[in-house]
Tab-separated table of C-alpha atoms in Angstrom:
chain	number	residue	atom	x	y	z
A	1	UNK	CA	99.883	49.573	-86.841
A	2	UNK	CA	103.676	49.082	-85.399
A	3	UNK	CA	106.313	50.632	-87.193
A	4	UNK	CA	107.897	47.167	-88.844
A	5	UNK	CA	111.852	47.724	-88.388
A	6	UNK	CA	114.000	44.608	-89.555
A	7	UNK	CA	117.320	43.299	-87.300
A	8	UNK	CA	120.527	43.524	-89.062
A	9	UNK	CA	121.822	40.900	-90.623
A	10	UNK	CA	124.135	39.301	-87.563
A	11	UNK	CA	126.368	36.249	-87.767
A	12	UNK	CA	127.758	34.815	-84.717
A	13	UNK	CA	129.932	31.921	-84.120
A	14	UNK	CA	130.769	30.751	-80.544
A	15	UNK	CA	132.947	28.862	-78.732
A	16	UNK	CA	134.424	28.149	-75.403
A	17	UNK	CA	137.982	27.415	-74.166
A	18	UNK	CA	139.009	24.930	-71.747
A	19	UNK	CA	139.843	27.687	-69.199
A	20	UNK	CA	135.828	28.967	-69.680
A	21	UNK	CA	136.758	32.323	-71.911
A	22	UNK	CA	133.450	32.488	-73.628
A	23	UNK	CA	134.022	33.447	-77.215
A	24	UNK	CA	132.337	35.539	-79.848
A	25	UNK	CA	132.868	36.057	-83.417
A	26	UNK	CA	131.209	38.186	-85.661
A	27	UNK	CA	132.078	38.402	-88.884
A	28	UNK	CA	131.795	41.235	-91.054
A	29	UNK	CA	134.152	42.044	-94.557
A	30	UNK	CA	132.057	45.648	-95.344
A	31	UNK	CA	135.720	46.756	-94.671
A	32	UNK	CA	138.996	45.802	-93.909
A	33	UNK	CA	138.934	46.620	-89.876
A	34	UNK	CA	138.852	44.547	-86.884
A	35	UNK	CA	137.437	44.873	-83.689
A	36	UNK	CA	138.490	43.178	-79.992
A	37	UNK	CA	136.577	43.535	-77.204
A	38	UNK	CA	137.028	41.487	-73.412
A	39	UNK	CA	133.879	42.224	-71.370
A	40	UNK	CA	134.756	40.936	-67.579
A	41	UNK	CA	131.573	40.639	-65.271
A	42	UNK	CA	132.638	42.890	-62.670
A	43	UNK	CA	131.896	46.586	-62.335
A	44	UNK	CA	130.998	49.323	-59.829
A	45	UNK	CA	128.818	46.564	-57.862
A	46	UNK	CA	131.081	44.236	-57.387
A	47	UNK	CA	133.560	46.411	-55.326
A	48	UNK	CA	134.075	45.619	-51.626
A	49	UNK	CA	133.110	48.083	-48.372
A	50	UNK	CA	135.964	50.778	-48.098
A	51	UNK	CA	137.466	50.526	-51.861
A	52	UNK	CA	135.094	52.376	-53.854
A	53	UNK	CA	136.485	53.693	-56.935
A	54	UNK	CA	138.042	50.078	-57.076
A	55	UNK	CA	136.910	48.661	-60.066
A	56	UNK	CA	137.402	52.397	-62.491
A	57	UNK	CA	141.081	52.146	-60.502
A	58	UNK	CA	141.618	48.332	-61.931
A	59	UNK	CA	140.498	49.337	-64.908
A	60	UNK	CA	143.380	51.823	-65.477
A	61	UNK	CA	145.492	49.423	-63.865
A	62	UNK	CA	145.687	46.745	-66.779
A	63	UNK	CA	147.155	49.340	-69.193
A	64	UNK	CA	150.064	49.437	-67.570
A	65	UNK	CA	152.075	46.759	-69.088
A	66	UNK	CA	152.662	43.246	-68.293
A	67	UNK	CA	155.376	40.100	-67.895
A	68	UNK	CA	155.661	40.018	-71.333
A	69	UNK	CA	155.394	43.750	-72.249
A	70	UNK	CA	157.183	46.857	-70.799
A	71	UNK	CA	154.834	49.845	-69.619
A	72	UNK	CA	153.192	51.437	-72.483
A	73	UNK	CA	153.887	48.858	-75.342
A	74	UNK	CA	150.636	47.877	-75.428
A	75	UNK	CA	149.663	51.504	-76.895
A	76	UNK	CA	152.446	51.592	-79.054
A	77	UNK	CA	151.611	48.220	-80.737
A	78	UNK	CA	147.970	49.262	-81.312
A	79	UNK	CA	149.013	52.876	-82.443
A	80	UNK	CA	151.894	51.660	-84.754
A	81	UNK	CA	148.928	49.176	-86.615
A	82	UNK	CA	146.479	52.558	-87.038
A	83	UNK	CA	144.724	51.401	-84.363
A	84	UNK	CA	142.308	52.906	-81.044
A	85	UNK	CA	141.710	51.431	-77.758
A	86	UNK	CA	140.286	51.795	-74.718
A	87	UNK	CA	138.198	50.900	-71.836
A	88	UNK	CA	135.407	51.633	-69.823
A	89	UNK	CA	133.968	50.699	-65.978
A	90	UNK	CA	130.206	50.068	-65.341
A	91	UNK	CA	127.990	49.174	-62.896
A	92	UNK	CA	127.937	45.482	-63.815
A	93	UNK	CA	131.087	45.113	-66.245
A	94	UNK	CA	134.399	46.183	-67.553
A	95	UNK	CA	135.250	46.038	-70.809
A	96	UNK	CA	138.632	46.748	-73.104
A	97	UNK	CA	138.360	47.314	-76.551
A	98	UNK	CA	140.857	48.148	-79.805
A	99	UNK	CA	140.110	48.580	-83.381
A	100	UNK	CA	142.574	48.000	-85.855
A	101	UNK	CA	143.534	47.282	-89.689
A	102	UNK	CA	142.328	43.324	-90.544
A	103	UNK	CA	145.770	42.757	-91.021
A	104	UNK	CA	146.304	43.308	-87.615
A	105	UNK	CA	143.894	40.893	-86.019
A	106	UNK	CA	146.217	38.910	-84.285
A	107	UNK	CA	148.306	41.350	-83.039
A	108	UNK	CA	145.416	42.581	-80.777
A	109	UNK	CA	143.816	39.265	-79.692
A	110	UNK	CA	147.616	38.447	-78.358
A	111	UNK	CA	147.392	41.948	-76.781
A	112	UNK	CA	143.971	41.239	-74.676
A	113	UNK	CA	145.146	37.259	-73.885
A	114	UNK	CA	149.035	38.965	-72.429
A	115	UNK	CA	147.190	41.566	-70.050
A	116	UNK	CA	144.238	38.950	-69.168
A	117	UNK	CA	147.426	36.347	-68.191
A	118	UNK	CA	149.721	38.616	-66.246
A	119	UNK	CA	149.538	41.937	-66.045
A	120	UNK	CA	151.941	44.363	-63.931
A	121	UNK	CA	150.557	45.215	-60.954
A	122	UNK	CA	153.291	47.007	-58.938
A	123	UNK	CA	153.347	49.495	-56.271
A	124	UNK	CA	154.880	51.738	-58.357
A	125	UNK	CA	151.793	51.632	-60.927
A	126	UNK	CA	149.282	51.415	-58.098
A	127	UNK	CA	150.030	54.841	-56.752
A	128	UNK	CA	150.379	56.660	-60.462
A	129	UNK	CA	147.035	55.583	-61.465
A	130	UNK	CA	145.664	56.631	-57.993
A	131	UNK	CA	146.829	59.832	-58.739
A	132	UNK	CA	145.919	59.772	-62.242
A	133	UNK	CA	141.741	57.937	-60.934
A	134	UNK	CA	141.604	61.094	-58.596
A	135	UNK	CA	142.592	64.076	-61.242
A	136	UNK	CA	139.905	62.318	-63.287
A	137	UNK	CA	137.167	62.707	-60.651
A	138	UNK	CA	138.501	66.414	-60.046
A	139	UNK	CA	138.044	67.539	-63.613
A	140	UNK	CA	134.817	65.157	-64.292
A	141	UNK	CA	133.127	65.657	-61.096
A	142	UNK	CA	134.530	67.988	-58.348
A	143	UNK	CA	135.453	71.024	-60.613
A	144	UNK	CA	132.462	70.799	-62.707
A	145	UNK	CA	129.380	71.755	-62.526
A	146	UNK	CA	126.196	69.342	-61.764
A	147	UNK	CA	129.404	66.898	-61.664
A	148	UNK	CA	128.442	63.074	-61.188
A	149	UNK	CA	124.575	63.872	-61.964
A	150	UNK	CA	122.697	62.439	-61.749
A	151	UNK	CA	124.457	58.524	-61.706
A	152	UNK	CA	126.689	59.523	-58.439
A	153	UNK	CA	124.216	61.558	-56.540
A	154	UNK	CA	120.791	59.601	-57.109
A	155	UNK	CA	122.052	55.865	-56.063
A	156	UNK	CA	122.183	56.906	-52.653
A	157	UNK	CA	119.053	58.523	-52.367
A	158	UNK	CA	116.905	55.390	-54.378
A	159	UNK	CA	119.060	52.660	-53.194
A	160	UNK	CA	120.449	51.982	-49.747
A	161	UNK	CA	122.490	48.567	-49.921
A	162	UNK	CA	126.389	49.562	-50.534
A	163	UNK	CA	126.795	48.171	-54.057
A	164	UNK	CA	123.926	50.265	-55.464
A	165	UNK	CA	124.493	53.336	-53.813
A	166	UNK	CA	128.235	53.727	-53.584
A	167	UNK	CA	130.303	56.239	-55.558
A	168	UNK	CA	131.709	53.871	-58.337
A	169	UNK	CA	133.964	56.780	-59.186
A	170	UNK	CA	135.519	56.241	-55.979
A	171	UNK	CA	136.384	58.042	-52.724
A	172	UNK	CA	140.145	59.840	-52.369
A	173	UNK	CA	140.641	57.900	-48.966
A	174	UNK	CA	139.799	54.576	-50.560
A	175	UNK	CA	141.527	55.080	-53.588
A	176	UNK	CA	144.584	56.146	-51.473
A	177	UNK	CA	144.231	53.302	-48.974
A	178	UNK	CA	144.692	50.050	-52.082
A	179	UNK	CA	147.304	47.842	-51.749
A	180	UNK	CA	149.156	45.886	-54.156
A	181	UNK	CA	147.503	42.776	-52.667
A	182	UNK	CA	144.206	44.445	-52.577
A	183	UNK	CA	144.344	44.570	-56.658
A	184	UNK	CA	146.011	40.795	-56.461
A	185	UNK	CA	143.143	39.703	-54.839
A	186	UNK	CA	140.816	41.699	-57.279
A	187	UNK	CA	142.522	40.592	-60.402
A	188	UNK	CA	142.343	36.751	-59.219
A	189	UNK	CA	138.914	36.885	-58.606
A	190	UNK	CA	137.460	38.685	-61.303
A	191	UNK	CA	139.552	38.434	-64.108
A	192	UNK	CA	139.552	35.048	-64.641
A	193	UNK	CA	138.904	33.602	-68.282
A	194	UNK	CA	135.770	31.779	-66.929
A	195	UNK	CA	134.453	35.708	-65.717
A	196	UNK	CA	134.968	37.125	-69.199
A	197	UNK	CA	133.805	37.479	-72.925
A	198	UNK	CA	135.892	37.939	-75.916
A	199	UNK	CA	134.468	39.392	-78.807
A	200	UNK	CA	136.026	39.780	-82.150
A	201	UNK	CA	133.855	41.358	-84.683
A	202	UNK	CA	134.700	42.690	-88.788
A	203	UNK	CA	136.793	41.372	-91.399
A	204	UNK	CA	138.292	38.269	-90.902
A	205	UNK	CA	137.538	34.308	-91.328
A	206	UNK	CA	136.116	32.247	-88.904
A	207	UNK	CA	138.671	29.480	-88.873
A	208	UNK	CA	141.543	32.037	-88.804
A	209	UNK	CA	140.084	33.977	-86.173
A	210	UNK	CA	139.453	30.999	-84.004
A	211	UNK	CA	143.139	29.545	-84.168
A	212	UNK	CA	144.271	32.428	-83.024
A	213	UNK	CA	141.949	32.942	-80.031
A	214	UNK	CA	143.469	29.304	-79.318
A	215	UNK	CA	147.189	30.242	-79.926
A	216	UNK	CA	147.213	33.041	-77.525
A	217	UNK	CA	144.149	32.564	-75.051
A	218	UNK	CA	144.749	28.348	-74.190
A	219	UNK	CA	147.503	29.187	-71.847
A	220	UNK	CA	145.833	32.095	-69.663
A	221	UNK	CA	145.562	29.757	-65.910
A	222	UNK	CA	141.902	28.450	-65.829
A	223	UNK	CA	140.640	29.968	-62.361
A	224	UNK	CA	136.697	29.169	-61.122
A	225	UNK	CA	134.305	32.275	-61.844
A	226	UNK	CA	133.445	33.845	-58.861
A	227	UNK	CA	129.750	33.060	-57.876
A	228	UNK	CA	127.883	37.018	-58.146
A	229	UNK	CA	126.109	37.983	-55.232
A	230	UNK	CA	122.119	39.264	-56.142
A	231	UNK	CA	122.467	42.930	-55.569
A	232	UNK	CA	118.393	43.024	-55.431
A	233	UNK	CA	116.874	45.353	-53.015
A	234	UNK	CA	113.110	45.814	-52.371
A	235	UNK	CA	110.984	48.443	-53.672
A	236	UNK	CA	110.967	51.958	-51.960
A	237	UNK	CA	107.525	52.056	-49.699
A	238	UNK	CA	107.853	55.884	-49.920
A	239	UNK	CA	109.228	58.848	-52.151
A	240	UNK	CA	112.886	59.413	-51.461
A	241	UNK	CA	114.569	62.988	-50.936
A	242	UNK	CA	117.774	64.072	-51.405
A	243	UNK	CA	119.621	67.749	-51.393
A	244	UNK	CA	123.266	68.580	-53.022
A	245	UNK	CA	124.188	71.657	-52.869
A	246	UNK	CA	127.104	72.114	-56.033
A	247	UNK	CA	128.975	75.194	-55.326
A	248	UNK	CA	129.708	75.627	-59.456
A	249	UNK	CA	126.170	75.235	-60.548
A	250	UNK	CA	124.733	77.911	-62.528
A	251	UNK	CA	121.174	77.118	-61.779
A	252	UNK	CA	118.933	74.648	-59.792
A	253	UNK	CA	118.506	71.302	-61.321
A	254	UNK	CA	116.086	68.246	-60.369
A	255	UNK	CA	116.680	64.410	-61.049
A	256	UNK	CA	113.895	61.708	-60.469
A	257	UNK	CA	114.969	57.834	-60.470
A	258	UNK	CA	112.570	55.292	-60.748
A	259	UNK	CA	113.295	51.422	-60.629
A	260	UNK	CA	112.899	49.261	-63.243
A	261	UNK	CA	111.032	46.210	-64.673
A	262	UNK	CA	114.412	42.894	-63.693
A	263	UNK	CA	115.748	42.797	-67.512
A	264	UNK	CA	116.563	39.301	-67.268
A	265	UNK	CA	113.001	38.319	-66.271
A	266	UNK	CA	110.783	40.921	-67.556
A	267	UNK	CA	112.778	42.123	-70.634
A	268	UNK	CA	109.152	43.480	-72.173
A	269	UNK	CA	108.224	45.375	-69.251
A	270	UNK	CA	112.066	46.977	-69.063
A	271	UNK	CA	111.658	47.461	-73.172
A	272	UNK	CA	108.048	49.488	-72.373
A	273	UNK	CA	110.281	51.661	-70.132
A	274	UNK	CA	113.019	52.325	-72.757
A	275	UNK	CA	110.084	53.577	-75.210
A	276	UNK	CA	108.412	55.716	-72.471
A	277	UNK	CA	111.357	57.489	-71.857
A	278	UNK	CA	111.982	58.257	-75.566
A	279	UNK	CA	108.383	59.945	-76.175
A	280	UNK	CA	108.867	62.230	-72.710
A	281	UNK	CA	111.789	63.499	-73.987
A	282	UNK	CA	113.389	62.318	-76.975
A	283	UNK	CA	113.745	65.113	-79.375
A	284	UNK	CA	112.437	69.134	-79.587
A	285	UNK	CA	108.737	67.289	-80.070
A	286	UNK	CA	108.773	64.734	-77.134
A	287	UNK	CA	106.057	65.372	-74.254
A	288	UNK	CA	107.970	67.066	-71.985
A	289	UNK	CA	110.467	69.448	-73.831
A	290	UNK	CA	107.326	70.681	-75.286
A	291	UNK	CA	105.390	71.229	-72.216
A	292	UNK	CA	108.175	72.442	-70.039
A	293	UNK	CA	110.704	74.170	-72.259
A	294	UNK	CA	108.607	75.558	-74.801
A	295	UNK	CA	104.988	76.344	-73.454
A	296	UNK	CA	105.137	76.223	-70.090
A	297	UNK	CA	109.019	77.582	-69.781
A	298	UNK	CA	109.274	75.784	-66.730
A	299	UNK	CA	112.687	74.565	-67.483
A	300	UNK	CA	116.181	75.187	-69.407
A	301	UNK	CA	116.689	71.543	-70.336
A	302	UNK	CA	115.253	68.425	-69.209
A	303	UNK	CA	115.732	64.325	-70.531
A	304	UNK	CA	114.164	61.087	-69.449
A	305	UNK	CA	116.550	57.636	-70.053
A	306	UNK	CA	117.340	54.189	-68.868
A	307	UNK	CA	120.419	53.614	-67.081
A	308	UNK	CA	121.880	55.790	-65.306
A	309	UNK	CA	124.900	56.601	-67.625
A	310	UNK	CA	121.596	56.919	-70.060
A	311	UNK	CA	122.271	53.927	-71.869
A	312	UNK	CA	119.670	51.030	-71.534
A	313	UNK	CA	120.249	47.065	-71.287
A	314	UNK	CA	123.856	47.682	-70.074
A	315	UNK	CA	123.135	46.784	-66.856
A	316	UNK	CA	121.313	43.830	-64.694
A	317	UNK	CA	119.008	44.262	-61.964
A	318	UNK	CA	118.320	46.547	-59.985
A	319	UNK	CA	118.532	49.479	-63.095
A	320	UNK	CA	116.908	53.237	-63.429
A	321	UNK	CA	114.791	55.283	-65.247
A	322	UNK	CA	116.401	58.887	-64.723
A	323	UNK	CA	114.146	61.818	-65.263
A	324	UNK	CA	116.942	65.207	-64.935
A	325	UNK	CA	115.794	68.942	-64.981
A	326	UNK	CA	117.665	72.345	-65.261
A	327	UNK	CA	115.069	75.127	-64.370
A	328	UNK	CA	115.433	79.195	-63.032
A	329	UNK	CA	115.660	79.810	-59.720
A	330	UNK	CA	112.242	81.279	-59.940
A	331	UNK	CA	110.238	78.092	-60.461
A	332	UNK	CA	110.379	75.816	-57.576
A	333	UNK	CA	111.419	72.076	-58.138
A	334	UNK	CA	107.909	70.340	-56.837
A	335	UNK	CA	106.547	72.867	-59.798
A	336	UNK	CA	108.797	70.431	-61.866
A	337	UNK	CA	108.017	67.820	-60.447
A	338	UNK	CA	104.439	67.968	-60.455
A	339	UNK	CA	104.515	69.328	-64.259
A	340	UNK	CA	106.122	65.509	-65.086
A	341	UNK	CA	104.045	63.703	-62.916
A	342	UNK	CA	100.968	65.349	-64.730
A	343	UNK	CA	102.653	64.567	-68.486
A	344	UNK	CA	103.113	60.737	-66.895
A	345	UNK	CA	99.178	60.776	-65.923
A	346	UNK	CA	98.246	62.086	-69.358
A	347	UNK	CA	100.052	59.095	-70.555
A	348	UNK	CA	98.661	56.339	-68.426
A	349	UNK	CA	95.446	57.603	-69.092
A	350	UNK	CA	95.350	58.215	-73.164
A	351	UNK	CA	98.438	56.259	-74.106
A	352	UNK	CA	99.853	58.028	-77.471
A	353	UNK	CA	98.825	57.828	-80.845
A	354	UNK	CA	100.614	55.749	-83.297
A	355	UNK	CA	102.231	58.682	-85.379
A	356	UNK	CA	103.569	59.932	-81.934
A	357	UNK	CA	105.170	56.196	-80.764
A	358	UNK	CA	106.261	55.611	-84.644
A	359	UNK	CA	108.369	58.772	-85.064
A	360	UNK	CA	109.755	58.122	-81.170
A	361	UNK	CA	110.444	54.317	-82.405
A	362	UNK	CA	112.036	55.805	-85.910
A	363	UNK	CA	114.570	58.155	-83.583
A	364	UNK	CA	115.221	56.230	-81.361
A	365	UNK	CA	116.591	53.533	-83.650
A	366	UNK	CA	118.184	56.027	-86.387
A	367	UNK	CA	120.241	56.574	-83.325
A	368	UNK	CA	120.988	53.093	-82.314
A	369	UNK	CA	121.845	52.152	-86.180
A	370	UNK	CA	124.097	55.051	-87.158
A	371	UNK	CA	126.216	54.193	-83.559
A	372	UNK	CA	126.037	50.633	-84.377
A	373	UNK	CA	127.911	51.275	-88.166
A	374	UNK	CA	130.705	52.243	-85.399
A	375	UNK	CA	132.349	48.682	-85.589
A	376	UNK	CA	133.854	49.484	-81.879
A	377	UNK	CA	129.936	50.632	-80.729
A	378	UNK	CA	128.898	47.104	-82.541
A	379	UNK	CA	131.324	44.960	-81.003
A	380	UNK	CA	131.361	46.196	-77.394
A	381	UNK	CA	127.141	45.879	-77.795
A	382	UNK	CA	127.641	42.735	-78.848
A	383	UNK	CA	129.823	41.251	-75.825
A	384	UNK	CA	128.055	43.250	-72.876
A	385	UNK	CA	124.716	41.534	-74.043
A	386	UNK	CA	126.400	38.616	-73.997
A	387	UNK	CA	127.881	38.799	-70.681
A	388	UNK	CA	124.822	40.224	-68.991
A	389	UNK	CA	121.907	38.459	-71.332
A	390	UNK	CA	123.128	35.409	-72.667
A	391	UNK	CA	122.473	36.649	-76.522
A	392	UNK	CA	124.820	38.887	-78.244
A	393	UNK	CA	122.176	38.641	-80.998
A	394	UNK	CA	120.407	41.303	-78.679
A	395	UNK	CA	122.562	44.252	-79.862
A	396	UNK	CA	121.207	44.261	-82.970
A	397	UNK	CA	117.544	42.703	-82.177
A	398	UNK	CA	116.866	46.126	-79.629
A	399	UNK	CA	115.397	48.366	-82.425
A	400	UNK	CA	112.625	45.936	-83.254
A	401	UNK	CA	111.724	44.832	-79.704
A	402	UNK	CA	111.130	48.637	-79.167
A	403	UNK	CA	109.113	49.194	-82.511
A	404	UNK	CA	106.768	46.289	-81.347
A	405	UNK	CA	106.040	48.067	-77.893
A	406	UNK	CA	102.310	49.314	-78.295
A	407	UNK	CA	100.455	52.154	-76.877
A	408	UNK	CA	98.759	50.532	-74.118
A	409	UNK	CA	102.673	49.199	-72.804
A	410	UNK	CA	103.645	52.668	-72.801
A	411	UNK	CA	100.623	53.682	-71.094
A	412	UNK	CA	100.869	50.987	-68.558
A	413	UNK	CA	104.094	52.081	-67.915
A	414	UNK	CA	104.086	55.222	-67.592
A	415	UNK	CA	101.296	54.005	-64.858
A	416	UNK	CA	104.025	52.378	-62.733
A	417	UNK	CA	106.530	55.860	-62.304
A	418	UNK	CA	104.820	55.835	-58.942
A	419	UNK	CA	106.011	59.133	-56.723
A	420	UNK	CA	105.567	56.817	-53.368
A	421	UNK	CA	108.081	54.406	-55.207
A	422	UNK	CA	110.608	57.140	-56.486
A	423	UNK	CA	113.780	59.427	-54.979
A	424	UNK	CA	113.935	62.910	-55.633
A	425	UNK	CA	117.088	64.576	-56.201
A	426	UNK	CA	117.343	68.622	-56.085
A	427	UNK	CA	120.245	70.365	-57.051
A	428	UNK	CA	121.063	73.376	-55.084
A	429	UNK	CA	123.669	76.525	-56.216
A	430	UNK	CA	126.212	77.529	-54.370
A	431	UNK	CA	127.828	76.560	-51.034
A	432	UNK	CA	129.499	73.503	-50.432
A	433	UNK	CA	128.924	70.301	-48.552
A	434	UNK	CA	129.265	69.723	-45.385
């Protein structure tokens, strides 16, 4: 019997502008906050050859003021209402988001339409974020250890087509080498109303809500979409290898990347994945912490997920199933390896029992619940599965889709991990690259 888990209560009211902006409103009055999210479809995929880093850059870019607003103003106008913003890059979106007093709601839906009209790209700003894009990666990636592991290092070992395999954080040369007109022509093509979502979630009314989206987002310049490229690449015929050697790790460490099921075609399949990854490792009780860790002390720490920032349905196809391992210099990495690949036959073969699959199901939404009372977490869910599915009603629909995956799905998928369809990644201490 399935463990029975209800959707949240979701309202959503849409509409669309003359320019395209796609619009999303969620209402919520549990309390008196706000929340503004603009997801634009373009992400670490969607950078040319030679400017990786591109989109993160951009990203950093549109803080930096505007025609209407001086540099900084737009933090001091969220910060002055008691508010937080931010924004993140991804493989297949940007997003910028602020959360404020209700009060406030149309101070920051001016604040996303002034930035998504004109924002200040000068040469001056170009360089100071490149400087400030490349001490990120040094603190993040190159002065820390296992930095960019596994979702820098494994692309280019499962993938081999530029736009899944490139370093979205970005290369120093590229990063150095942007132009003014290289983020001109970056900002016309991709941020165009027609290539975004706006999402306002919490505690306002509709009508309200909506005449302001009109007051301040009707004059942003309609521009056409750009048409997205498929980034789809076949299947590897044979297991992958990679070696890195990090010169700060402490000890050895393994990461296994499997592709997935197309989430826009075979959402099931993908959702099977999503549950098989939570029984291998979700929690001190999951299949592989307590083979590896505690009987078999294979390893110091090991974790299965979807997406390779670890967070599933965030991105279109093609997406990964990560499986990362920290283990002693004293047990070899095919050890490791062939420890999960004999968990992952157990599976296929018995499935799990439904006590096992409802407590995974049970943790695995607890999680996605308590981040969802987040009204930022909420709205942000809300407009990427909108961009990239069509449904914001997804964001809160996820726990139940999972809770109706049965035994014989996870078995079946656990059957696909295939090691001639898989890269291996193996961490090495010490040295450097070359």
């Amino acid at each position: 019997m399935s463990l029975r888990i209800p959707a949240p209560k979701l309202e959503l009211h849409r509409l669309v502008l003359d320019n395209g902006l796609r619009v999303v409103l969620a209402p919520d009055t549990s309390a008196p906050v706000v929340a503004v999210s603009v997801h634009y479809d373009v992400g670490f995929r969607s950078e040319p050859v030679g400017r990786t880093g591109f989109a993160h850059l951009f990203e950093h870019l549109m803080f930096q003021g505007s025609e209407s607003l001086p540099k900084l103003a737009h933090f001091r106008h969220v910060q002055s209402s008691g508010g937080t913003f931010n924004g993140s890059t991804h493989f297949d979106y940007t997003d910028y988001y602020q959360v404020l007093p209700s009060a406030a709601l149309e101070r920051a839906i001016f604040l996303e339409a002034d930035r998504m009209r004109a924002p200040t790209i000068s040469e001056e700003n170009l360089r100071n974020q490149v400087d400030v894009v490349k001490e990120e990666i040094r603190l993040n990636v190159l002065n820390r250890p296992y930095g960019g592991f596994p979702w820098i290092l494994l692309p280019p070992v499962l993938y081999e087509t530029f736009a899944n395999a490139h370093n979205g954080y970005g290369d120093f040369s590229d990063l150095e080498q942007a132009t003014v007109q290289d983020c001109a022509a970056f900002f016309d093509s991709y941020y165009a109303p027609a290539n975004a979502v706006l999402t306002v979630a919490g505690d306002f009314d509709v009508e309200t809500a909506a005449e302001f989206v009109h007051r301040h987002f009707d004059d942003v310049p309609k521009r056409p979409a750009p048409k997205r490229p498929s980034f789809a690449e076949p299947l590897p015929n044979a297991q992958r290898r990679g070696v890195h050697e990090d010169p700060l790790a402490p000890l050895p460490a393994l990461a296994v990347g499997y592709r997935l099921p197309d989430p826009a075609t075979e959402l099931d399949a993908y959702t099977a994945r999503v549950a098989l990854a939570s029984v291998l490792s979700d929690g001190d009780s999951s299949r592989l912490r307590q083979r590896m860790i505690y009987r078999d002390e294979l390893v110091t720490d090991i974790g299965a997920g979807v997406g390779l920032f670890g967070v599933p349905y965030e991105a279109r196809d093609p997406d990964t199933l990560t499986i990362t391992a920290v283990h002693p210099p004293t047990v070899d990495a095919d050890r490791v390896l062939a420890t999960v690949d004999e968990e992952l036959a157990t599976v296929a073969k018995d499935g799990v029992s439904e006590d096992e699959l409802g407590r995974t199901v049970a943790r695995w939404s607890s999680t996605m619940f308590r981040d969802h009372d987040r009204l930022a977490t909420r709205t942000r869910a809300i407009g990427a599965c909108e961009l990239l599915h069509g449904r914001g009603e997804l964001a809160v629909e996820l726990p139940a889709m999972v809770a109706a995956v049965s035994s014989d799905q996870v078995a079946a998928a656990a059957a696909e991990l295939r090691p001639d369809e898989r890269a291996v990644l193996t961490i090495i201490p010490g040295g450097s690259d070359e």
